[in-house]
Amino acid sequence: MASASTPFRTLGPEARMAAFPLGGIGTGNVSLGSRGEFRDWEISNHPDKGAWMPFTFFAVRVEPDGGPAVTRVLESRQPPPYEGDSGEHIGKVAGLPRLAHSTAVGEYPIMTIDFHDDDVPVEIRLTAYTPLVPLDADDSGIPGAVLRYTVHNPQQVPVRVSIAGSMTNPLGICGRNMFQFPEWDGAPSVELRSDGDVHGLWFTTGLADDDLRYGTATLATRGDVTATPMWPVDFWQDGVQLFWDAFSSTGRLEPAEAFTLEDAPRERLPKQRTGSLCVEREIGPGESADVEFVLAWHTPNRPKAWLGMAGLADTHADQVVQNQYATRYADAWAVTRDLVERREQLEASTVDFHAALYGSTLPPEVVDAVTATLVVARSTTCFRIADGTPEGRFAGWEGSFDHQGSCEGTCTHVWNYAQTLAHLFPSLERNARRREFLHETLEDGRMRFRSNSIFDAEPHEFHAAVDGQMGTIVRLYREWRFSGDDEFLRETWPAAQRALQYAFDFWDADKDGVLDSQQHNTYDIEFYGPNSLANSMFLAALAAATRLAEHLGDQEAADRYRAAFETGSAKVDELLWGGEYYVQRIDDVDAHRYQYGLGCLSDQLLGQTLAHVAGLGYVLPEDHVRSAVQAVHRHNMRHGFDDYASVQRTYALADDAGLVLCTWPEGGRPRIPFVYSDEVWSGIEYQVATHLIYEGLVDEGLEIVRAVRARHDGVRRNPWNEAECGNHYARSMASWGALLALTGQQYDASTGTLVVAPRAEAFLDGVARFPVTTGTGWGVVTVEGGAARLEVLGGAIDAELVLEPASPTGTQQNRSTQEEGTR
Amino acid sequence: MASASTPFRTLGPEARMAAFPLGGIGTGNVSLGSRGEFRDWEISNHPDKGAWMPFTFFAVRVEPDGGPAVTRVLESRQPPPYEGDSGEHIGKVAGLPRLAHSTAVGEYPIMTIDFHDDDVPVEIRLTAYTPLVPLDADDSGIPGAVLRYTVHNPQQVPVRVSIAGSMTNPLGICGRNMFQFPEWDGAPSVELRSDGDVHGLWFTTGLADDDLRYGTATLATRGDVTATPMWPVDFWQDGVQLFWDAFSSTGRLEPAEAFTLEDAPRERLPKQRTGSLCVEREIGPGESADVEFVLAWHTPNRPKAWLGMAGLADTHADQVVQNQYATRYADAWAVTRDLVERREQLEASTVDFHAALYGSTLPPEVVDAVTATLVVARSTTCFRIADGTPEGRFAGWEGSFDHQGSCEGTCTHVWNYAQTLAHLFPSLERNARRREFLHETLEDGRMRFRSNSIFDAEPHEFHAAVDGQMGTIVRLYREWRFSGDDEFLRETWPAAQRALQYAFDFWDADKDGVLDSQQHNTYDIEFYGPNSLANSMFLAALAAATRLAEHLGDQEAADRYRAAFETGSAKVDELLWGGEYYVQRIDDVDAHRYQYGLGCLSDQLLGQTLAHVAGLGYVLPEDHVRSAVQAVHRHNMRHGFDDYASVQRTYALADDAGLVLCTWPEGGRPRIPFVYSDEVWSGIEYQVATHLIYEGLVDEGLEIVRAVRARHDGVRRNPWNEAECGNHYARSMASWGALLALTGQQYDASTGTLVVAPRAEAFLDGVARFPVTTGTGWGVVTVEGGAARLEVLGGAIDAELVLEPASPTGTQQNRSTQEEGTR
């Protein structure tokens, strides 16, 4: 097992794929590369991987008392390749000297980068983050970031240090020209704006405030500055020469002498607008100083339509909706002021959250996994639109293609797997459940698994998705239990009952309590005949509905659901148990394409995983469940893919390790199995790892988690982007389940209990210390010497803390559920 | 000095940037990566770097007698990164097993790749090339390639080997969808076409034959085949599964059973059309077999306009012109037949040319440089359009941006530097000279430096370019002397005289014989005042014109030009000699932006380089010339760029070495020097290297050549792409000058002499053996024991071979010219 000091996310300049996203929930991102470079400017309400901003970089000049000055771009040197159709682009200033080396430590949500250069007589560290406050989606949804350069002077003499940030207007960009320079709509501008002791570059667009590309942005700091508010605007790039010459020679900046230096200005000058802001510090021997910048943006307008590829009607595509953050901030200057004024408080919460994970004794690979995939919630995959309520409407793509969203509608069968939001920002998941039950569930119980009502648009008519629809009922239970929000439950319960009834009516053709008809699912095809993916979900939904009906006092319904659960569970086991794992029963596996038949499906017990997470206990016999998930690990986990033959999309290759979606250990592979069967999806890997840990197979579970994260090492792939059909794929938020399983935390607002049951063997140093969240507060639990104590770090937790022994059969609570379920 | 065995272009799989272009002059390209993968499909009359074709790969199945079969994609395994917004794309079949390792040896025009894999019991080599026949632009302009897999069986038992080529229709592509799959215009199709013993996949578009995207393509072989002429066409990619299952299990293919396997075919099926062609061989113990494919394409139509970015009018953009190759071939099948039927003859010439260089004793870095940049002539940078003459019209961009041409019009000031075509395919350069003098030179002598007459379009009105215009006169002399084509000379001479007169009339403001007014030049800005870039070009043009006037019997003009040369040379030297090198004289270097003043300009004696190449002798005092070019090397050559500060485009960084365009060793750098002054351009590096070698500074010259080529090592940059403002930049063809300078070859058709004067110290093994070309034939000269002998390998050379000692002052012929010039 990895030790506490395992540098899971320590990255050198060779980690070219690394892009650490700054930005909050529903704000878009700017990412930070491992060398300190800013990359992937995705602040304009759509994904845009690779979008870089010319002439946007920080530089430092260091002049020791009596010594020569040295000036460097505040990035480490880039490794090859250096290919480009015009060399390295002028806008990347690749020809300016950089710092010799860097060490980035990306512990989401905080990135630090230490720069090293023997020729630079100070030590420089960049600390960058966007505030993250558990349970507070607003304070975790600020469109901006704090960038703090800390400079330490180890010399015997004082040094004069200047740090300058240069930035090109990133707003209103409508394309790139053949030289790869952006092209801008409107009349982009930059000027120096001052407001008390806050001074910043202030970027505007000159566009109407309902224009899709309208927005504002700032790069600001507190205290004295010098500046070149706007570089001269020429056909040639003379501004950067003047900037560098001035900064490197004096460490101070001055306003440019003229708008353009052209002898005979062209008719059509470029719209590029770049400015520089410079902060100077005198640092005594042995002392340190902070130079802190705030980067903020405010691009309020989104099209009122998904504009996606799953075929939803874009009914109101000509209209504009606002991001929810626009209801909190008038413009980027307001964001800046807020970030400057509440910086200490916001940073304290962010650091607390960081410490709760990175200071825990959880296996580092699990900390790495849950934080790296938490990024999804704050990536372009998720957004919140204003609708007149403070909360707005939360929505998500499945993921983000490089330049547009992938698969719209907060897809129920993909979001099924995600546990992160439910446990960190539960209000957003309740928001999604309301949407699904109140706006997307028809009278006959069919739930549209892609929401178009988010945009008040015409509904998406397609098959219902059995796994998504059943999972939504389990998740309703999860959300209600975590929040204790009875109003939320009463509001959604009628539709939830209809959605459950739909399974009896439409998916159980022979009415034997086992789903068996055409079952559309997360593999984007239909399974035919009984299979344990659909049926474990159905059983979990029945278990959840039993509890909910009981809570609501509808004993008739509770009894009915319980009876169906008991009958179904027994029949499913009888029908689908294959001796080692559960299978699909179908007479001719090739009668329909895309089945799996006797295959060992990694997702065969997805419903059981969700039931464990929700504290619903076993939905199938415990010994069979454990055997099955063990078989999944045994057969589907691969170490190395060089000899593997898959014609599908490739998420693991070479000496990667990973869990494939299905194997046929005893033969019976269909001629054309389901279209993703040979792939490796981190979201499924995490749900299987979660399940393995719940079953006490901790080593096996952690092995899978390590495999996922080793694939995302910064050289092979970006550590903060687990892609499936799109980057920042929602399914990858299944990772939080591993944390839940390891800690055995179960918060039940209805009973006022917070159970913890840590898998002691997985924790470092013999002490289990880990974060816990509830619907009302969060903190850190420490289990030591047979006792558990809770330190509340945010909100309030009014619950009895119960320490239970971890056991292969789940917590005592789970056990009692099982007893209940089988009595 | 590098040894003969220096593996200059031996590349492993880590050389991810390597892309070896197949294709002929004016045909576009498909490139071969170092792992054997096909990449950069640029066959549709515009550059398209990165364009890859889904499901287009070769695979091998090997079954030893009595042993297990093994099947592999015929590529070696890819190194990281593995990033993609949906993992590695399904169309790249990255999940299929590949060969463990490969060693590519790219010796343009021939690429060989040896594949290694302990699990595969045979040795496999791919040999790939497009025929290259010196002096024959047609046979060097075939739109296709030969791909030969040679399989050797080192086992004691026979092996059955199958090789299958799969290919998706690469024609008619009009975009890429969000999944990165191509989208097609028309009705793309693929079928198996047989014609005698030639069988191939035959790709058509279903478009009208005057459609810009119309075309045909083939992947063919001779002899028995099995095939899946078309994979089933489904929404999901089932075809690849069926292909792989059939091929890997039997090593044979069958026609697909149905057009689509969909249970309920969608209304709109994809237009992707993929087929596979399979060849089977039984190979005895110790024996080898060849499996040879021909890839051919025929995309005849180009827009009748540059559609570039330099502002030329696209007068006839709505019309279509044909590629010259379309006058030779009716379609891709005709190309295939020609390549199959003349394969031996074409391959023999290609191998002769390859051996003339790679079997020479020239320094390997020079062989590498001249062949790697020869690629430009056969890249998307150059093309030939049909105009009713057999030759058509030759034209070139400056270079190729990733997806479109860069800077149109066979720009005189960029093409100035290129020596390759003039010496390998001289008819194309004469074609260009005719264009410049007959169609682009006005009555007052101003020459449009970008040709729009190539498309019968409205002319480009802009400044004249002093370096380009003067250089064109030198090149007229070069072309005439090399060809002995008096008709060509008489045709162009009147315009050449006007072009020369223009310098007196418009660039010599004070009429003192030294050019000094506003001088637009290859740095895309204007120099003011006397400078040796413009004036060395002027002097070289005067020297050339003197010779040409004498040849034509116009003694008056000859005397006038000679007098101007002598006066000018003396005055330029007096005015511009700075003690170590030549400078620009200008009162206030900052009065105009973009000057260089007292800087040491790498191009300061460009005119002298061109004069040496053309055998025109010295244009300025020999000692000053040598001192100046030595100063260029001394001051402008850098080893390492980590501490360099340039805000311009970056062609050299990190531990690259390279020659910068200008330095200011004694100060005096303008506030804003010319916009490329701090850059590193391989075209200028080669012209300086050429000049250094001519001056006897061989080590210095070779050092520069090695620096350029080391930057293009396959990891940093593509060995076969020296970019400047665009890939495959025309200026890089200056490299052939280094070969000319090292060998001292001077062919003068008017005197019937072929002088060689090799720099013995530069050659390997004490024997100078090198290729020579003339306007009528080419061959290899060997100088050994004080005697030279010529082996003619193509065409005929009716000339006296004269061996002269190399000397720092150039050949005897040069020396006599100098005497003539200074008497």
Tab-separated table of N, CA and C in Angstrom, chain A residues 355-427:
chain	number	residue	atom	x	y	z
A	355	ALA	N	-7.115	19.898	3.906
A	355	ALA	CA	-6.444	19.197	5.004
A	355	ALA	C	-7.256	17.983	5.457
A	356	ALA	N	-8.582	18.103	5.364
A	356	ALA	CA	-9.423	16.978	5.779
A	356	ALA	C	-9.128	15.753	4.932
A	357	LEU	N	-8.766	15.979	3.683
A	357	LEU	CA	-8.436	14.856	2.804
A	357	LEU	C	-6.946	14.560	2.820
A	358	TYR	N	-6.138	15.586	2.531
A	358	TYR	CA	-4.701	15.334	2.394
A	358	TYR	C	-4.024	15.153	3.751
A	359	GLY	N	-4.689	15.565	4.808
A	359	GLY	CA	-4.185	15.310	6.149
A	359	GLY	C	-4.833	14.093	6.779
A	360	SER	N	-5.648	13.409	6.009
A	360	SER	CA	-6.304	12.207	6.529
A	360	SER	C	-5.326	11.039	6.512
A	361	THR	N	-5.760	9.919	7.047
A	361	THR	CA	-4.940	8.704	6.932
A	361	THR	C	-5.551	7.744	5.919
A	362	LEU	N	-6.400	8.270	5.064
A	362	LEU	CA	-6.932	7.475	3.959
A	362	LEU	C	-5.800	7.077	3.012
A	363	PRO	N	-5.959	5.978	2.306
A	363	PRO	CA	-4.944	5.636	1.304
A	363	PRO	C	-4.801	6.792	0.320
A	364	PRO	N	-3.584	7.191	0.020
A	364	PRO	CA	-3.396	8.375	-0.831
A	364	PRO	C	-4.035	8.232	-2.203
A	365	GLU	N	-4.113	7.027	-2.711
A	365	GLU	CA	-4.727	6.884	-4.027
A	365	GLU	C	-6.210	7.228	-3.988
A	366	VAL	N	-6.826	6.986	-2.836
A	366	VAL	CA	-8.249	7.319	-2.714
A	366	VAL	C	-8.421	8.837	-2.578
A	367	VAL	N	-7.563	9.448	-1.803
A	367	VAL	CA	-7.606	10.912	-1.699
A	367	VAL	C	-7.394	11.518	-3.079
A	368	ASP	N	-6.425	10.989	-3.772
A	368	ASP	CA	-6.144	11.470	-5.125
A	368	ASP	C	-7.365	11.302	-6.024
A	369	ALA	N	-7.983	10.145	-5.954
A	369	ALA	CA	-9.115	9.861	-6.846
A	369	ALA	C	-10.306	10.768	-6.537
A	370	VAL	N	-10.642	10.915	-5.276
A	370	VAL	CA	-11.849	11.690	-4.980
A	370	VAL	C	-11.641	13.169	-5.282
A	371	THR	N	-10.442	13.660	-5.070
A	371	THR	CA	-10.229	15.087	-5.356
A	371	THR	C	-10.086	15.329	-6.855
A	372	ALA	N	-9.394	14.417	-7.535
A	372	ALA	CA	-9.171	14.625	-8.974
A	372	ALA	C	-10.477	14.578	-9.747
A	373	THR	N	-11.418	13.779	-9.279
A	373	THR	CA	-12.678	13.669	-10.017
A	373	THR	C	-13.715	14.667	-9.521
A	374	LEU	N	-13.501	15.180	-8.318
A	374	LEU	CA	-14.316	16.307	-7.853
A	374	LEU	C	-14.240	17.458	-8.855
A	375	VAL	N	-13.138	17.498	-9.576
A	375	VAL	CA	-12.968	18.495	-10.641
A	375	VAL	C	-14.163	18.521	-11.593
A	376	VAL	N	-14.751	17.371	-11.833
A	376	VAL	CA	-15.880	17.323	-12.776
A	376	VAL	C	-16.954	18.341	-12.396
A	377	ALA	N	-17.225	18.410	-11.097
A	377	ALA	CA	-18.288	19.310	-10.623
A	377	ALA	C	-17.948	20.761	-10.919
A	378	ARG	N	-16.667	21.052	-11.027
A	378	ARG	CA	-16.253	22.439	-11.268
A	378	ARG	C	-15.655	22.591	-12.670
A	379	SER	N	-15.997	21.667	-13.536
A	379	SER	CA	-15.529	21.745	-14.922
A	379	SER	C	-16.652	22.215	-15.819
A	380	THR	N	-16.380	22.266	-17.098
A	380	THR	CA	-17.404	22.650	-18.074
A	380	THR	C	-18.508	21.615	-18.184
A	381	THR	N	-18.341	20.454	-17.562
A	381	THR	CA	-19.385	19.429	-17.625
A	381	THR	C	-20.645	19.852	-16.870
A	382	CYS	N	-20.468	20.666	-15.825
A	382	CYS	CA	-21.602	21.055	-14.981
A	382	CYS	C	-21.877	22.550	-15.085
A	383	PHE	N	-23.120	22.900	-14.951
A	383	PHE	CA	-23.434	24.333	-14.900
A	383	PHE	C	-24.709	24.555	-14.114
A	384	ARG	N	-24.938	25.793	-13.780
A	384	ARG	CA	-26.152	26.192	-13.066
A	384	ARG	C	-26.718	27.395	-13.800
A	385	ILE	N	-28.001	27.316	-14.111
A	385	ILE	CA	-28.585	28.469	-14.787
A	385	ILE	C	-29.580	29.162	-13.873
A	386	ALA	N	-29.649	30.464	-14.044
A	386	ALA	CA	-30.543	31.286	-13.221
A	386	ALA	C	-31.978	31.062	-13.675
A	387	ASP	N	-32.896	30.943	-12.689
A	387	ASP	CA	-34.307	30.778	-13.043
A	387	ASP	C	-35.206	31.543	-12.079
A	388	GLY	N	-34.636	32.536	-11.411
A	388	GLY	CA	-35.431	33.328	-10.495
A	388	GLY	C	-35.372	32.825	-9.069
A	389	THR	N	-34.916	31.587	-8.869
A	389	THR	CA	-34.709	31.085	-7.510
A	389	THR	C	-33.241	31.300	-7.163
A	390	PRO	N	-32.942	31.362	-5.863
A	390	PRO	CA	-31.518	31.544	-5.499
A	390	PRO	C	-30.669	30.389	-6.003
A	391	GLU	N	-31.256	29.212	-6.016
A	391	GLU	CA	-30.510	28.004	-6.366
A	391	GLU	C	-30.314	27.857	-7.873
A	392	GLY	N	-31.278	28.347	-8.635
A	392	GLY	CA	-31.241	28.142	-10.078
A	392	GLY	C	-31.463	26.679	-10.414
A	393	ARG	N	-31.047	26.312	-11.616
A	393	ARG	CA	-31.191	24.925	-12.056
A	393	ARG	C	-29.818	24.323	-12.298
A	394	PHE	N	-29.575	23.209	-11.646
A	394	PHE	CA	-28.308	22.526	-11.848
A	394	PHE	C	-28.446	21.557	-13.014
A	395	ALA	N	-27.444	21.496	-13.838
A	395	ALA	CA	-27.485	20.567	-14.971
A	395	ALA	C	-26.071	20.117	-15.320
A	396	GLY	N	-26.023	18.992	-15.978
A	396	GLY	CA	-24.718	18.496	-16.378
A	396	GLY	C	-24.773	17.774	-17.703
A	397	TRP	N	-23.708	17.916	-18.450
A	397	TRP	CA	-23.462	17.035	-19.570
A	397	TRP	C	-22.989	15.697	-19.014
A	398	GLU	N	-22.895	14.697	-19.872
A	398	GLU	CA	-22.186	13.494	-19.445
A	398	GLU	C	-20.702	13.819	-19.265
A	399	GLY	N	-20.201	14.584	-20.191
A	399	GLY	CA	-18.800	14.996	-20.148
A	399	GLY	C	-18.612	16.154	-21.095
A	400	SER	N	-17.364	16.490	-21.333
A	400	SER	CA	-17.060	17.626	-22.186
A	400	SER	C	-16.134	17.177	-23.307
A	401	PHE	N	-16.633	17.215	-24.528
A	401	PHE	CA	-15.693	17.056	-25.637
A	401	PHE	C	-14.713	18.225	-25.602
A	402	ASP	N	-13.696	18.158	-26.422
A	402	ASP	CA	-12.688	19.208	-26.358
A	402	ASP	C	-13.282	20.597	-26.568
A	403	HIS	N	-14.297	20.670	-27.416
A	403	HIS	CA	-14.805	22.008	-27.745
A	403	HIS	C	-16.306	22.157	-27.580
A	404	GLN	N	-16.973	21.127	-27.121
A	404	GLN	CA	-18.407	21.233	-26.875
A	404	GLN	C	-18.821	20.146	-25.893
A	405	GLY	N	-19.992	20.341	-25.327
A	405	GLY	CA	-20.462	19.355	-24.364
A	405	GLY	C	-20.718	18.011	-25.013
A	406	SER	N	-20.637	16.946	-24.203
A	406	SER	CA	-20.888	15.606	-24.723
A	406	SER	C	-22.113	15.022	-24.058
A	407	CYS	N	-23.136	14.811	-24.819
A	407	CYS	CA	-24.309	14.065	-24.358
A	407	CYS	C	-25.021	14.798	-23.232
A	408	GLU	N	-26.059	15.472	-23.648
A	408	GLU	CA	-26.714	16.441	-22.793
A	408	GLU	C	-27.743	15.828	-21.865
A	409	GLY	N	-28.206	16.642	-20.940
A	409	GLY	CA	-29.421	16.312	-20.209
A	409	GLY	C	-29.254	15.687	-18.846
A	410	THR	N	-28.109	15.865	-18.200
A	410	THR	CA	-27.891	15.276	-16.875
A	410	THR	C	-28.348	13.818	-16.904
A	411	CYS	N	-27.796	13.117	-17.843
A	411	CYS	CA	-28.217	11.748	-18.194
A	411	CYS	C	-28.305	10.858	-16.957
A	412	THR	N	-29.487	10.321	-16.716
A	412	THR	CA	-29.682	9.574	-15.458
A	412	THR	C	-28.798	8.345	-15.365
A	413	HIS	N	-28.544	7.696	-16.501
A	413	HIS	CA	-27.790	6.443	-16.383
A	413	HIS	C	-26.301	6.654	-16.231
A	414	VAL	N	-25.822	7.846	-16.565
A	414	VAL	CA	-24.409	8.149	-16.317
A	414	VAL	C	-24.232	8.757	-14.927
A	415	TRP	N	-25.088	9.720	-14.636
A	415	TRP	CA	-24.992	10.378	-13.321
A	415	TRP	C	-25.310	9.413	-12.177
A	416	ASN	N	-25.992	8.329	-12.457
A	416	ASN	CA	-26.219	7.226	-11.525
A	416	ASN	C	-25.006	6.884	-10.664
A	417	TYR	N	-23.850	6.893	-11.292
A	417	TYR	CA	-22.645	6.396	-10.634
A	417	TYR	C	-22.025	7.433	-9.694
A	418	ALA	N	-22.342	8.705	-9.959
A	418	ALA	CA	-21.630	9.790	-9.273
A	418	ALA	C	-22.053	9.893	-7.815
A	419	GLN	N	-21.085	9.965	-6.929
A	419	GLN	CA	-21.371	10.098	-5.494
A	419	GLN	C	-20.862	11.412	-4.927
A	420	THR	N	-20.043	12.107	-5.656
A	420	THR	CA	-19.336	13.250	-5.091
A	420	THR	C	-20.275	14.388	-4.729
A	421	LEU	N	-21.089	14.809	-5.686
A	421	LEU	CA	-21.975	15.939	-5.417
A	421	LEU	C	-22.958	15.602	-4.306
A	422	ALA	N	-23.475	14.387	-4.330
A	422	ALA	CA	-24.478	14.007	-3.335
A	422	ALA	C	-23.947	14.177	-1.925
A	423	HIS	N	-22.633	13.999	-1.775
A	423	HIS	CA	-22.061	14.048	-0.431
A	423	HIS	C	-21.318	15.338	-0.136
A	424	LEU	N	-21.034	16.137	-1.141
A	424	LEU	CA	-20.323	17.402	-0.905
A	424	LEU	C	-21.227	18.606	-1.148
A	425	PHE	N	-22.055	18.506	-2.170
A	425	PHE	CA	-22.962	19.612	-2.504
A	425	PHE	C	-24.357	19.035	-2.712
A	426	PRO	N	-24.944	18.486	-1.646
A	426	PRO	CA	-26.184	17.713	-1.806
A	426	PRO	C	-27.344	18.537	-2.346
A	427	SER	N	-27.321	19.835	-2.162
A	427	SER	CA	-28.440	20.642	-2.685
A	427	SER	C	-28.512	20.536	-4.205
